[in-house]
Every structure is written in C-alpha cells, then in structure tokens.
Short mmCIF file of C-alpha atoms in Angstrom, two decimals:
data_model
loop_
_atom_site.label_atom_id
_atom_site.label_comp_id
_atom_site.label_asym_id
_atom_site.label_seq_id
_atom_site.Cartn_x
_atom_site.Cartn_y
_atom_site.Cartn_z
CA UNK H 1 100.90 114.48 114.47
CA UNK H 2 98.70 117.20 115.69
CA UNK H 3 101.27 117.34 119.09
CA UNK H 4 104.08 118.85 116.98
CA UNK H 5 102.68 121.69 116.43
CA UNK H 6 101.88 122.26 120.11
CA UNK H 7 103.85 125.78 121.51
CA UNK H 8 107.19 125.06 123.08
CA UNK H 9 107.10 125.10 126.65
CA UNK H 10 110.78 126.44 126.97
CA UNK H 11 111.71 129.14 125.56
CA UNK H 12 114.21 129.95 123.13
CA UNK H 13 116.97 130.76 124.49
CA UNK H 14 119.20 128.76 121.48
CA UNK H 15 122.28 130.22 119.90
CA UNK H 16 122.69 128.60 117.13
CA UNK H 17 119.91 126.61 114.91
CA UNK H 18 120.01 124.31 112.01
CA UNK H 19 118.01 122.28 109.41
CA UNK H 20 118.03 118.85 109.58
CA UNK H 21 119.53 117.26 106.60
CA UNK H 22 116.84 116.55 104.17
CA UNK H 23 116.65 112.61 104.20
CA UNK H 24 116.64 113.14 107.73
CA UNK H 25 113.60 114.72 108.42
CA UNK H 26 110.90 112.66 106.55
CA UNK H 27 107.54 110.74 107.72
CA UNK H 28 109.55 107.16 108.08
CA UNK H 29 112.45 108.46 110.44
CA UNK H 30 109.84 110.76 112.22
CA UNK H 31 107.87 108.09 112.94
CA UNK H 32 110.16 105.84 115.24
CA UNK H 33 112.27 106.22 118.49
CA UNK H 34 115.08 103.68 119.24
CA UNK H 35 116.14 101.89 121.80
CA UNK H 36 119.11 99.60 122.33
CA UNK H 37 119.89 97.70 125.69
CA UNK H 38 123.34 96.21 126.14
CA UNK H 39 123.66 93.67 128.46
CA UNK H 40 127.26 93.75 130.22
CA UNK H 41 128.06 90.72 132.86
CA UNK H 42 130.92 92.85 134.29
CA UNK H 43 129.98 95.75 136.98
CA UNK H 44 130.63 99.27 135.18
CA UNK H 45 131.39 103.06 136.82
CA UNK H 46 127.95 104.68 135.56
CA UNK H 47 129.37 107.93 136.00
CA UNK H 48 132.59 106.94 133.97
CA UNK H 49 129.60 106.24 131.58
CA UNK H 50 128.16 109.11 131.87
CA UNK H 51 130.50 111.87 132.05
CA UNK H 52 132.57 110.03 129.14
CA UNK H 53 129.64 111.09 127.15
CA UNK H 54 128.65 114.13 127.60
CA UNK H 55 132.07 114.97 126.64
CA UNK H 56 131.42 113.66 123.44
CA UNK H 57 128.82 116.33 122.52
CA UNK H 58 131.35 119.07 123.79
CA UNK H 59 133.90 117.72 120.95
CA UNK H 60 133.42 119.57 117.65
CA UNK H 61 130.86 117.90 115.36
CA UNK H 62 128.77 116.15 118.14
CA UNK H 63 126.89 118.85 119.30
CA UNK H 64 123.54 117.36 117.34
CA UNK H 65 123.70 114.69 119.76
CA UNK H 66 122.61 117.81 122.69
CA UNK H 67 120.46 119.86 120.46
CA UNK H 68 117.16 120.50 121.30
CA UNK H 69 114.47 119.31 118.36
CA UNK H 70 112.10 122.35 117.21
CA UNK H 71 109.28 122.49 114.69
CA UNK H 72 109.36 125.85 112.32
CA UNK H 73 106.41 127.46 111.15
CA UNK H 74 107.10 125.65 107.71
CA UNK H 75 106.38 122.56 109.21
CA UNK H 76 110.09 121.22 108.84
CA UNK H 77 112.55 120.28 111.83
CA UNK H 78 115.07 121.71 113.44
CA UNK H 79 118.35 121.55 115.90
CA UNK H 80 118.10 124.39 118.87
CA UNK H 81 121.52 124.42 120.39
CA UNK H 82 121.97 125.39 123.86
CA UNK H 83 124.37 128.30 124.16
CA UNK H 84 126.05 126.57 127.49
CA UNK H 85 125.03 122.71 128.99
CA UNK H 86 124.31 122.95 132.53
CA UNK H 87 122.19 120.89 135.18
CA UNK H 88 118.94 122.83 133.84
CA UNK H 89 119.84 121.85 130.53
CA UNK H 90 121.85 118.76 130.24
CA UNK H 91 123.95 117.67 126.93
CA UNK H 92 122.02 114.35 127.39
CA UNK H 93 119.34 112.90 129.03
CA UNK H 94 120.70 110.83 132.24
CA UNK H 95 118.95 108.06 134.75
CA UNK H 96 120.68 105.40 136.80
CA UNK H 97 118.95 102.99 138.67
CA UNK H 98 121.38 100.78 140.84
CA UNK H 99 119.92 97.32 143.17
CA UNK H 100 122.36 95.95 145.92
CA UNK H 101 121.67 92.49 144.52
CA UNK H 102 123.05 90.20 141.81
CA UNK H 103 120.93 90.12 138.54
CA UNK H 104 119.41 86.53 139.09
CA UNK H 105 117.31 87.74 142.23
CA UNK H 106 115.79 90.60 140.00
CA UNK H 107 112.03 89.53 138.45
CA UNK H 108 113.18 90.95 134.84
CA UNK H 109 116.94 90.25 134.96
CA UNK H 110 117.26 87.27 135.89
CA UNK H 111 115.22 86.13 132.35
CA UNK H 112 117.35 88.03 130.06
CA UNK H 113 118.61 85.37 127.68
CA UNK H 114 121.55 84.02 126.60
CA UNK H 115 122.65 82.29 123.77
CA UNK H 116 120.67 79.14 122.37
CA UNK H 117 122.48 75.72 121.30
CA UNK H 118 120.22 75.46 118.48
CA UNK H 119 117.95 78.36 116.44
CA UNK H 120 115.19 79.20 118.56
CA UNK H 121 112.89 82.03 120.11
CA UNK H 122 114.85 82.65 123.09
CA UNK H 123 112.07 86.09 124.73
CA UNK H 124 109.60 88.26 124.45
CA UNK H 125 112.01 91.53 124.28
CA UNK H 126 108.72 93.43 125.78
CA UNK H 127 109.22 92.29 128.90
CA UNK H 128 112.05 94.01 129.42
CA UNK H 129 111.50 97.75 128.51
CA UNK H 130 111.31 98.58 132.66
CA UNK H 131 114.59 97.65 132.43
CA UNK H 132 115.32 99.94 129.25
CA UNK H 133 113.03 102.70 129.12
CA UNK H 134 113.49 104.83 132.85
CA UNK H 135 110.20 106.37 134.03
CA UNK H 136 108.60 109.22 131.61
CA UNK H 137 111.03 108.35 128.51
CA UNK H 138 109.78 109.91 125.31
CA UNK H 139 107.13 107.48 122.84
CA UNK H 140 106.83 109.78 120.15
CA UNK H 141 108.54 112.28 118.33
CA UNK H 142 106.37 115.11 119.83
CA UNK H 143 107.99 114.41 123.21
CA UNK H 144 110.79 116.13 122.08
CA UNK H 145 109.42 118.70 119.97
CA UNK H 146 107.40 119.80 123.03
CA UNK H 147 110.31 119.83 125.85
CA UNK H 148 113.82 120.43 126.47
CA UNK H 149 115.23 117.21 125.92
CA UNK H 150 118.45 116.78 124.14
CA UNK H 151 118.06 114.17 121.19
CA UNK H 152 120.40 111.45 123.39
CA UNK H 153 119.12 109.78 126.34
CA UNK H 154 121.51 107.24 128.53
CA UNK H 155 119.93 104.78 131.03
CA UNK H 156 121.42 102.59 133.36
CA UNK H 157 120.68 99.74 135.08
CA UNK H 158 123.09 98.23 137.65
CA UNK H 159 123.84 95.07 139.44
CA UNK H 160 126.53 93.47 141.61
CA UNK H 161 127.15 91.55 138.71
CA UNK H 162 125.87 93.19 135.86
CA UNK H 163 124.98 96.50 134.29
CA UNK H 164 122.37 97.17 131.78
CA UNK H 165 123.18 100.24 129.26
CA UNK H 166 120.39 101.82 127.35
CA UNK H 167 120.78 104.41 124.63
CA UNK H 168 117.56 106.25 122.97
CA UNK H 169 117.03 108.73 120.51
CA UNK H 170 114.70 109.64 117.76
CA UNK H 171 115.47 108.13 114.31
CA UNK H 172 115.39 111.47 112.60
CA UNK H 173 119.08 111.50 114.13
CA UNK H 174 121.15 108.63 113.07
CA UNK H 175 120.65 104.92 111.93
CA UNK H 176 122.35 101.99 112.66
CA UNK H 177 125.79 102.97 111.20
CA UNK H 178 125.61 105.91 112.91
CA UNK H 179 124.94 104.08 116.88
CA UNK H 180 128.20 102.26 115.27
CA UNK H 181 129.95 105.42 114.94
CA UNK H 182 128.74 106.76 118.73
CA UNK H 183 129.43 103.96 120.02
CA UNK H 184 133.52 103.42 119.11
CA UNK H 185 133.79 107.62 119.26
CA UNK H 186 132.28 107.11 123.45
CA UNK H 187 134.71 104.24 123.81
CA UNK H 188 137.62 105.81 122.81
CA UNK H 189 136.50 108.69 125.29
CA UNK H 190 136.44 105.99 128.11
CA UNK H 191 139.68 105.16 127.64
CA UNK H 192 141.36 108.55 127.46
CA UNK H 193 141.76 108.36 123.64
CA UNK H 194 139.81 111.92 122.75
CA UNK H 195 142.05 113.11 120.43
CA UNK H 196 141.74 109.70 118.05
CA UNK H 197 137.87 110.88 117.87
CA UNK H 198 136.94 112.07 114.39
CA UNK H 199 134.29 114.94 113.85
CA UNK H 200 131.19 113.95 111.77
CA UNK H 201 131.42 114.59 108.49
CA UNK H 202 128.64 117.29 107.26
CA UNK H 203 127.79 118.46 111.21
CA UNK H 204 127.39 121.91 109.44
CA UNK H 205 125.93 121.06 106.36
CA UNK H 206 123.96 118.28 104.73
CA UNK H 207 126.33 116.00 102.37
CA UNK H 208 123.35 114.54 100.82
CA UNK H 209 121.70 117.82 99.96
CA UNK H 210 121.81 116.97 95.87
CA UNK H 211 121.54 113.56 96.42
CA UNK H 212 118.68 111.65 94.10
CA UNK H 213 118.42 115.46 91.66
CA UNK H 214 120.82 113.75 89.03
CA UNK H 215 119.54 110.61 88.17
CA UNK H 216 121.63 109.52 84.90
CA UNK H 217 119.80 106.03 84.44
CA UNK H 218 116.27 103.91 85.19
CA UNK H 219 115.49 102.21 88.27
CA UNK H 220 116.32 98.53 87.44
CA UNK H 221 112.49 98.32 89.17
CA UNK H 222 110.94 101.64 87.69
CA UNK H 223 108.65 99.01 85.78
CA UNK H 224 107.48 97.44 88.60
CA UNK H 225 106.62 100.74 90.69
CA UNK H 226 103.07 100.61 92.46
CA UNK H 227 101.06 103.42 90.54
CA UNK H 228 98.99 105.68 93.30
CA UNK H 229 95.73 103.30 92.93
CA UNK H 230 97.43 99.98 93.57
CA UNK H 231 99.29 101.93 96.36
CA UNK H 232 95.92 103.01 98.16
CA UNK H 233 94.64 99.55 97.73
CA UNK H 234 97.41 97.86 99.19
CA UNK H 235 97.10 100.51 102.14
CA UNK H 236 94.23 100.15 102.44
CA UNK H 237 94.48 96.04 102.58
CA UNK H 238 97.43 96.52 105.38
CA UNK H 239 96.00 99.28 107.59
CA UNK H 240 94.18 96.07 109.78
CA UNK H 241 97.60 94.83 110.64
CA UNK H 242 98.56 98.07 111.85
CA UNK H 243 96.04 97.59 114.88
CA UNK H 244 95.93 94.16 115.26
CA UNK H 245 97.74 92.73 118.07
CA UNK H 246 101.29 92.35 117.58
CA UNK H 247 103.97 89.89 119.07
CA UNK H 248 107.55 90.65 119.33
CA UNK H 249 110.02 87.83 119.98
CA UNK H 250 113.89 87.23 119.47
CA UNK H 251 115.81 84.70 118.11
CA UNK H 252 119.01 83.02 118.29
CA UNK H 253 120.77 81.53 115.26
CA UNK H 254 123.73 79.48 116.71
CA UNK H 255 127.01 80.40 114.81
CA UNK H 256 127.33 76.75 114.15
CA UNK H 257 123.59 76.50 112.71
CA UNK H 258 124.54 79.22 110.23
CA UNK H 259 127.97 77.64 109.40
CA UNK H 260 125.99 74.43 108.03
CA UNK H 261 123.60 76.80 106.17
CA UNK H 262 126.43 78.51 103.79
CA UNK H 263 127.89 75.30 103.51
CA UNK H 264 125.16 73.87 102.14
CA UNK H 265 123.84 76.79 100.24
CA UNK H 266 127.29 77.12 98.39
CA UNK H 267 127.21 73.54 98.10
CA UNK H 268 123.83 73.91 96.09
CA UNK H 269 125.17 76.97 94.11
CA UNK H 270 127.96 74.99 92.97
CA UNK H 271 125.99 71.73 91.95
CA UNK H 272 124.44 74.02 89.45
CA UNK H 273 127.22 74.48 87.54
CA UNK H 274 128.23 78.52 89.26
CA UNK H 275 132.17 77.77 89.96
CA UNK H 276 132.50 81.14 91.67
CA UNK H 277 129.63 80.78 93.74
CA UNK H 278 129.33 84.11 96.42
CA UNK H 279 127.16 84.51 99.13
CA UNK H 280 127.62 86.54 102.52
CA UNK H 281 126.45 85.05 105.76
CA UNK H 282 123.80 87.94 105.44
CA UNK H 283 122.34 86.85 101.97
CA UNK H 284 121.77 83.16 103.70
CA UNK H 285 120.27 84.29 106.93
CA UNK H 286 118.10 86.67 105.30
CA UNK H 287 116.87 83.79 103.15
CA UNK H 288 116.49 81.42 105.31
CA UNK H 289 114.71 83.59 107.83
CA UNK H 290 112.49 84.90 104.91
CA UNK H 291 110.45 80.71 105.05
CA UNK H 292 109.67 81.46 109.01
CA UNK H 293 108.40 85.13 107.90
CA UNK H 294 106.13 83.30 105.33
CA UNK H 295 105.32 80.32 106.73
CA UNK H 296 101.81 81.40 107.32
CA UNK H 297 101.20 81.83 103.70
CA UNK H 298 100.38 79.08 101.64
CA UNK H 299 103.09 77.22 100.37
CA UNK H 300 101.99 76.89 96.62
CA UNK H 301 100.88 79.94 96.26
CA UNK H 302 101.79 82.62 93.09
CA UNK H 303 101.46 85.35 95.24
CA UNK H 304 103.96 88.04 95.45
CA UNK H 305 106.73 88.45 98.14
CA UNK H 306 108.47 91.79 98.66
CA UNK H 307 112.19 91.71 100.81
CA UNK H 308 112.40 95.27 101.22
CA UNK H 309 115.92 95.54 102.73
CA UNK H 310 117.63 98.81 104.38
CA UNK H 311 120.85 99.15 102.57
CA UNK H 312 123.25 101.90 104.34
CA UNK H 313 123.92 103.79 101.33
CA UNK H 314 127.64 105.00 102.58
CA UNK H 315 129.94 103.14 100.82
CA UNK H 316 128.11 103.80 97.42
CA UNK H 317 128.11 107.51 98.55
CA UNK H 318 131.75 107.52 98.90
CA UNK H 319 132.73 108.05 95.34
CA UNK H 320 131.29 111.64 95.66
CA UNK H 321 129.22 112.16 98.73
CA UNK H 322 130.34 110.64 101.94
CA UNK H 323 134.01 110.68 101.91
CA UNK H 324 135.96 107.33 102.25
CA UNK H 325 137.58 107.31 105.95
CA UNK H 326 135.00 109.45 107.45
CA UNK H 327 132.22 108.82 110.16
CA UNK H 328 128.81 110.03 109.40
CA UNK H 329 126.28 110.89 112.08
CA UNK H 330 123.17 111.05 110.23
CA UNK H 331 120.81 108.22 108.27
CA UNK H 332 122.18 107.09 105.18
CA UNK H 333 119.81 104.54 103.98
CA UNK H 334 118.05 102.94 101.03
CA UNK H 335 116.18 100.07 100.07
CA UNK H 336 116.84 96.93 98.13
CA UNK H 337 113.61 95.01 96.96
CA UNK H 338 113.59 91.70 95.96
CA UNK H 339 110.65 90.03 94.76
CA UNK H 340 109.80 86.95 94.43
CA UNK H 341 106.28 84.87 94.70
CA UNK H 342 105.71 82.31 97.93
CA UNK H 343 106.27 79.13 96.22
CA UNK H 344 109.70 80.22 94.75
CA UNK H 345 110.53 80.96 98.62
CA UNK H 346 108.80 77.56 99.61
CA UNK H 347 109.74 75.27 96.60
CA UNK H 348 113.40 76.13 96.28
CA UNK H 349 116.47 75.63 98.21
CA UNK H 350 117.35 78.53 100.43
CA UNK H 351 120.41 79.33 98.07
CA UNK H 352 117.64 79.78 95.36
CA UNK H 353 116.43 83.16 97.75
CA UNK H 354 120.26 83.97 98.61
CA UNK H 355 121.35 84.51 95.48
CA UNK H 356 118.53 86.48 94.69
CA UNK H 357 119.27 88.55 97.57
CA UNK H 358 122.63 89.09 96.46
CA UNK H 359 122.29 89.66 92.92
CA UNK H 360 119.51 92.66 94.11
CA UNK H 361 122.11 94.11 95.98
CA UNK H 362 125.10 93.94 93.00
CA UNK H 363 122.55 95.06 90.32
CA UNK H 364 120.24 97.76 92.82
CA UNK H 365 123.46 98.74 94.94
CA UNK H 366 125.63 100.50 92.91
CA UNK H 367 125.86 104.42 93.25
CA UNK H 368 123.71 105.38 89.71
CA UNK H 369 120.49 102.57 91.27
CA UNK H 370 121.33 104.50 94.32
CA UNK H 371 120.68 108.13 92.66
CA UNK H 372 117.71 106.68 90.77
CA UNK H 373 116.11 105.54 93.74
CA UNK H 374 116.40 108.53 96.16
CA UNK H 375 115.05 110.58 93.36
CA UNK H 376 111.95 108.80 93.52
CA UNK H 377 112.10 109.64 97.46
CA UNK H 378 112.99 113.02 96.77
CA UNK H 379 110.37 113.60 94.48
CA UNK H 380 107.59 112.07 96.43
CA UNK H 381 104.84 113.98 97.27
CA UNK H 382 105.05 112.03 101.02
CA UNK H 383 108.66 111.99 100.83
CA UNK H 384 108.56 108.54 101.17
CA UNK H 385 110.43 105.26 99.60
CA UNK H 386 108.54 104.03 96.69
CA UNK H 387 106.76 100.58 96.50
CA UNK H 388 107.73 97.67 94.15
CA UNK H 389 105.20 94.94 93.50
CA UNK H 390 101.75 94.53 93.34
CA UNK H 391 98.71 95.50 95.37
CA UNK H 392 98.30 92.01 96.86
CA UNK H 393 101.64 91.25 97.68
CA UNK H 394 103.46 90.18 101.31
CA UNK H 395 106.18 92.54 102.12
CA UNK H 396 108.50 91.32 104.74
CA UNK H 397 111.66 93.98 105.83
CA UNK H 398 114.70 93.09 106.75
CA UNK H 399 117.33 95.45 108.19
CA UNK H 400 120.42 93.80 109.02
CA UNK H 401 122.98 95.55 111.44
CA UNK H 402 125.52 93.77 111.61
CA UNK H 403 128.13 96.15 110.16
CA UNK H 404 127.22 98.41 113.11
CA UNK H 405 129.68 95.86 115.11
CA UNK H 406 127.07 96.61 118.19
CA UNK H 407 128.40 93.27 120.07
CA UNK H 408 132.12 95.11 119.58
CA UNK H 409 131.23 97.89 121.69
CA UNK H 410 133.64 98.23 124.15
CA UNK H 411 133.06 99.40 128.06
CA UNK H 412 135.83 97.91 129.31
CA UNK H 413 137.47 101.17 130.62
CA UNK H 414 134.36 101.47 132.94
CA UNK H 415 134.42 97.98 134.45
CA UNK H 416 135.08 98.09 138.76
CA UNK H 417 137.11 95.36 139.94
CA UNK H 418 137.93 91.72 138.27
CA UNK H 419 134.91 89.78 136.46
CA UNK H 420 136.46 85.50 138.12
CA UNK H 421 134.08 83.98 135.41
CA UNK H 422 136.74 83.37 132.39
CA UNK H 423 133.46 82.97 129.55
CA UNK H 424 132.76 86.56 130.38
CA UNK H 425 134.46 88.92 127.56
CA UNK H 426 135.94 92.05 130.17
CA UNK H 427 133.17 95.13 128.82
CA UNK H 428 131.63 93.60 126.10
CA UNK H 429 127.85 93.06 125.37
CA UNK H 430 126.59 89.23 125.73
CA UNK H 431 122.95 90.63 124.94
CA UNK H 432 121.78 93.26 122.78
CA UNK H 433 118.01 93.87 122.02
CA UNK H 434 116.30 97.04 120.47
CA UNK H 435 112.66 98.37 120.73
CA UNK H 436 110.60 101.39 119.18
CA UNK H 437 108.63 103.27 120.24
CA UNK H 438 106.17 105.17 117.19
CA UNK H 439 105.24 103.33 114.32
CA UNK H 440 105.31 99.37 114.86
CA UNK H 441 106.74 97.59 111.80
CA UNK H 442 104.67 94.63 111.35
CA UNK H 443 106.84 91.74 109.60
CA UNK H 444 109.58 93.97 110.89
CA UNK H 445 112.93 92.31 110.98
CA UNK H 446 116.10 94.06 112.34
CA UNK H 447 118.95 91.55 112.81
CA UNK H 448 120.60 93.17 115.43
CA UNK H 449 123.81 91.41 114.74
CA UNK H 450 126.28 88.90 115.15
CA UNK H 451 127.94 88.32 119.43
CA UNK H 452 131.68 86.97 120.20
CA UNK H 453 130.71 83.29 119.78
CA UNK H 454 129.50 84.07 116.21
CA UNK H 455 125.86 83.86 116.86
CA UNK H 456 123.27 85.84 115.28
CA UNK H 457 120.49 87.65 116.85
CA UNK H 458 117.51 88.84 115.21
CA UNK H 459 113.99 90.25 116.67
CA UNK H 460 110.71 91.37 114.50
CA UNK H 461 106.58 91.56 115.22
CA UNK H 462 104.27 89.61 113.84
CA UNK H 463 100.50 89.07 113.77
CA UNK H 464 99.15 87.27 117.20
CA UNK H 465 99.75 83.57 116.54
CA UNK H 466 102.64 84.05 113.94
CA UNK H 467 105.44 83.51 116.54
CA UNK H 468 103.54 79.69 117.75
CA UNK H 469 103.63 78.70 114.25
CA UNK H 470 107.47 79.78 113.92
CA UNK H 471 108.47 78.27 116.94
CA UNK H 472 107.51 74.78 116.09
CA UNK H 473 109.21 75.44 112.59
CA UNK H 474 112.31 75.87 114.35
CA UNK H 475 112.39 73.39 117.00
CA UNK H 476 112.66 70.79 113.23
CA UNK H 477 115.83 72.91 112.29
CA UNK H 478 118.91 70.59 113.28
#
C-alpha cells in the first residue's frame, strides 16, 4: 500500500477532478486489476479497434474511462482528467503485437482451448497472460496512482487467422455489468451507430451516494454476523492460503451436460411435492460446481460452508437509485451468502444446494436486504462486506457473469476479408478467459459465462493439488 502514497511523477496539469463514487473506492475493488482476453477466429482491423474506442471516451459520460487515477492527501481516490488527449497523453492505453503466421504455429496460441464434449479442465489460463498482458502492464493499483496511465488499457494480438483482444483496468472502475455496458457502447461505435450510445448514468455524480444510510429492516443474516474476534480468528486461520501456492485452471461445462443437470434437478424438486418448482441454469451450476469446490473436505463433515455470491445490485437499485433503461459505468455489487455445512452439500441432491441458492437470492435480494447490507459496508470501519458464519467455516465465492453477455460482444465491423470456415460466428468470441492481477482469490470462482453453443465457462484458484483431485471428479461426470 505504501506505493500509493509515492509523489506523482507527472504533474498536474488536470482540468477537471472528481471523487470516485464511494462503493467504488474501497480495499476489495482497490485490491484487483482485470483482465479479459477474447479470442476472435476471424482477422480484425486493430486500428478500427482502436480508434473506435478512443472515441468512446470523447462521447459525454465516458471520459472516466481516460482519467488519470490520483491519491489526495485524505487518503481517498480520485479521477484527473486531461484537459486535451494527445499522443503524450493518450485516452487509453494502446499495444498491438501482429505475427505473419496462422495461430497454430504460435507456442501459446496454438493451445488456447476450445470447447469440451464433456465437463472438464480444458487450461491453465496462466499460460497465456504473454498473450494478454503486453510488456510493462500495470499489477497493482499503485501503477496507476504513480503514472499517467488512463484507467483503460487495449491489447492486441494478431494472426492470419485470428486476433486476440485484451481489455484491462483497475476494479475501482467498473464490474462485470459495467465491461457489458463498454463492450455493446464500443460495438455500436464500430459500426457507425454513435448516436444509439447512451451516457452513463451518474458520470458527474455518485447515484449510490445514500445508499446503505436508510436501512428500514434487519439483515435476514444480522444473527449470524462474525463478531470482530471470530473475524480475526478466521483471518488469521486463512492468511496461510493467501501464500500458499495457487493453481488456476478453466473449465468447460458442455451446454448439453448442464441441460441434463436442470432436468434432473427440477425433476427432484418436483418429486418432493414443489409443483412450481424454479431454478435458473445459474442456481444449478453454482450448485453443482460448489461438490468440486469441496471435494477436498470431508464428506460427513458438520462443518460450515459459506457461498458468498456477487449479486449486481442494479436491478434492485432501480426502484430509486439506478434508473430502469440506463447503463451504469461503475460497480454495483453485493453479496448473497448461503450457508450450509459439507455434508448437506455432499449428502443431498444438487437441487437440495440450488434451491438454497435461489431462495438466498429471493429472500437476501430484494432492495430493503440490499439497503441493510450495504449499511453494514458503509459502516465498516474497513469498509468492507461483512462475514456470515463461523470462525471455522469454508467459504467458497462465486461470481457469475453471465448477464454481462461477454460471448455477445460483437467485432464484426472490424473483421478484414471473409472467415471460409462456416462454425466460425463472423466477430464473435469462441474463448473468453479473465486474470487479476492484486489480491488472488483463493476458492475464487468467476463463471465467465455462457458461448454461442450454450456452453459454460468458468475459471477459479485453488490450493496446489486441488485441481488433480477435481479433475478425476469430473472425468466420472457423464
């Protein structure tokens, strides 16, 4: 942390500067910079790319996306916006490394997966950060603080047959929803549609600013809040894992492999007697992934199991908030907790852990659980989410993004020439994969989402050895 207070080496020269909205700048979003490589099997015009973009900061509302990241004396952050862009000081960060070869003669490219005809651990997405991270890319949030780089940074990778897109950025910017919304606002820009481009809602002022002071009713959990010395001890118990050796891997769920899952796990639902039986293809993945996350924990065992699952807190903001219809570039994000103990996870049917996932999210989702709970952010000493369970409890976290439509991203307006190979979708994304850089979430899981042929994707770290175990586990699934 101590870097973020080092003395700007450029100096200010800014026209305009602003706070960042308060659930923006916090110790979780500070602590992680993104990365998301999308994996195109069509040939695109990186300067289409480019250019396409930095118009988008020019439009009004985008200008975050260029601003420079300051610390004040108070200790909080700030946006520094360059009176004018120029080559000195770009709107975004730009690199573009292009090979006269095909992908499949590259060492790294040629391995990029595809999709799996059964669930199984298809990489190691590791391997392939020279292919998303260009040469002196930022690791931590003091990179920024201490330079002139604008908060977006664009790298690509091209091919005779294939271009790899990268996007990076520190978290304190946007989450998920909001790569969704930069994502279909730099599309339309590609193909000529600027005027259909919305501005953010609350680029001038923070929407949630009173969000989490008016809490009208209990946290459904509030009883089963970690007091401060449970909270130390289970620190404590958890720093280890922090600098143990972690694995990363990702997986492929087959859309037909999750088909027969919510068929059977309605099936189940409605053997018990539960007629209306509900359950998204998220509450069933999540579930069912939640065994592999486990699976090194013994089976009959009483002891506690934490989901703690990012919930984008927009369309519960919308009654008052976050108007309905608008695009908002910022993070917007809760938690959900679910708790349950290993051998409920291990000794039930997966619709058993579905249905608990989904009745957290009715009962913990609406907008006055929503108030209740970023009160007890806002009025954290750390600023930070509180902790439901118990000091000796497993917490795995889940953070599905598959709302943020990331495989619908369309590039199509930058592709050269005809694609002959009729399974290739013109501009779209067969592979996706994101890394961070910062804090490394162990029993991390984002589930970056779902591709054209209806398979899901999902990637997380785990403790050295983990990963062996789970890939056995999987090669049983049928």
């Amino acid at each position: 942390m101590f870097e973020l207070f080092q003395k700007n080496p450029v100096p200010d020269v800014d026209t305009r500067v602003l706070p960042l909205h308060f659930f923006d700048d916090g110790p979780l979003w500070r602590a992680f910079l993104l990365y998301t490589m999308f994996v195109v099997d069509d040939v695109l015009d990186a300067d289409k790319l480019k250019t396409s973009l930095e118009r988008l900061v020019l439009k009004d509302g985008w200008w975050k996306l260029g601003a420079r990241l300051r610390m004040n004396r108070t200790g909080d952050l700030e946006y520094h916006l360059p009176s004018e862009f120029s080559s000195e000081r770009p709107a975004i960060a730009y690199t573009h490394v292009e090979y006269d070869y095909d992908s499949v003669k590259h060492p790294l490219a040629c391995r990029l997966p595809r999709a799996s005809e059964r669930p199984a651990i298809v990489c190691n997405p590791n391997e392939f950060l020279g292919l998303m991270r260009p040469e002196n890319s930022p690791t931590k949030l003091g990179d920024y603080v201490n330079s002139d780089r604008p908060q977006l940074g664009l790298h690509i990778v091209s091919f005779k047959d294939a271009t790899l897109v990268s996007l990076y950025w520190p978290h304190t910017a946007f989450d998920a929803m909001g790569q969704k919304t930069l994502l279909e606002a730099w599309s339309l820009i590609l193909q000529g549609k600027e005027d259909a481009v919305k501005e953010p809602y609350g680029s001038d002022f923070d929407p949630l600013a009173t969000l989490g002071q008016s809490p009208n009713e209990t946290h459904r959990l509030a009883h089963q809040k970690m007091g401060t010395f449970n909270l130390i001890y289970y620190g404590i118990s958890q720093l280890a894992s922090f600098f143990r050796q972690q694995e990363n891997r990702m997986v492929c769920i087959p859309a037909s492999f999750v088909d027969r899952l919510r068929e059977t796990a309605i099936s189940d639902l409605r053997s018990l007697g539960s007629k209306d039986a509900f359950l998204t293809e998220s509450d069933i993945l999540c579930a069912w992934w939640t065994r592999f996350a486990t699976a090194h924990l013994p089976s009959h065992s009483s002891r506690t199991v934490v989901l703690n699952m990012a919930y984008d807190l927009r369309k519960p903001l919308q009654r008052d908030l976050i108007p309905k219809g608008s695009i908002y570039l910022s993070n917007a994000v809760g938690f959900i907790n679910v708790i349950l103990s290993v051998k409920e996870i291990t000794g039930n049917p997966i619709s058993y852990t579905a249905s608990a996932i989904r009745g957290a999210i009715n009962e913990l989702g609406t907008r006055e659980q929503v108030e209740s709970f970023q009160a007890m952010v806002r009025n954290s000493s750390a600023k930070l989410p509180p902790f439901f369970g118990d000091r000796n409890m497993h917490m795995v976290t889940l953070s599905n993004w598959t709302k943020a439509k990331l495989f619908d991203v369309d590039f199509s307006a930058a592709v050269i020439g005809e694609n002959t190979d009729e399974t290739v979708e013109k501009g779209k994304p067969r592979y996706i994969q994101n890394t961070q850089n910062g804090l490394i979430l162990p029993n991390g899981f984002p589930i970056i989402g779902k591709d054209s042929g209806g398979n899901y994707w999902l990637s997380g770290h785990m403790k050295k050895g983990h990963w062996a175990r789970i890939e056995k586990l999987l090669a049983e699934e049928s």
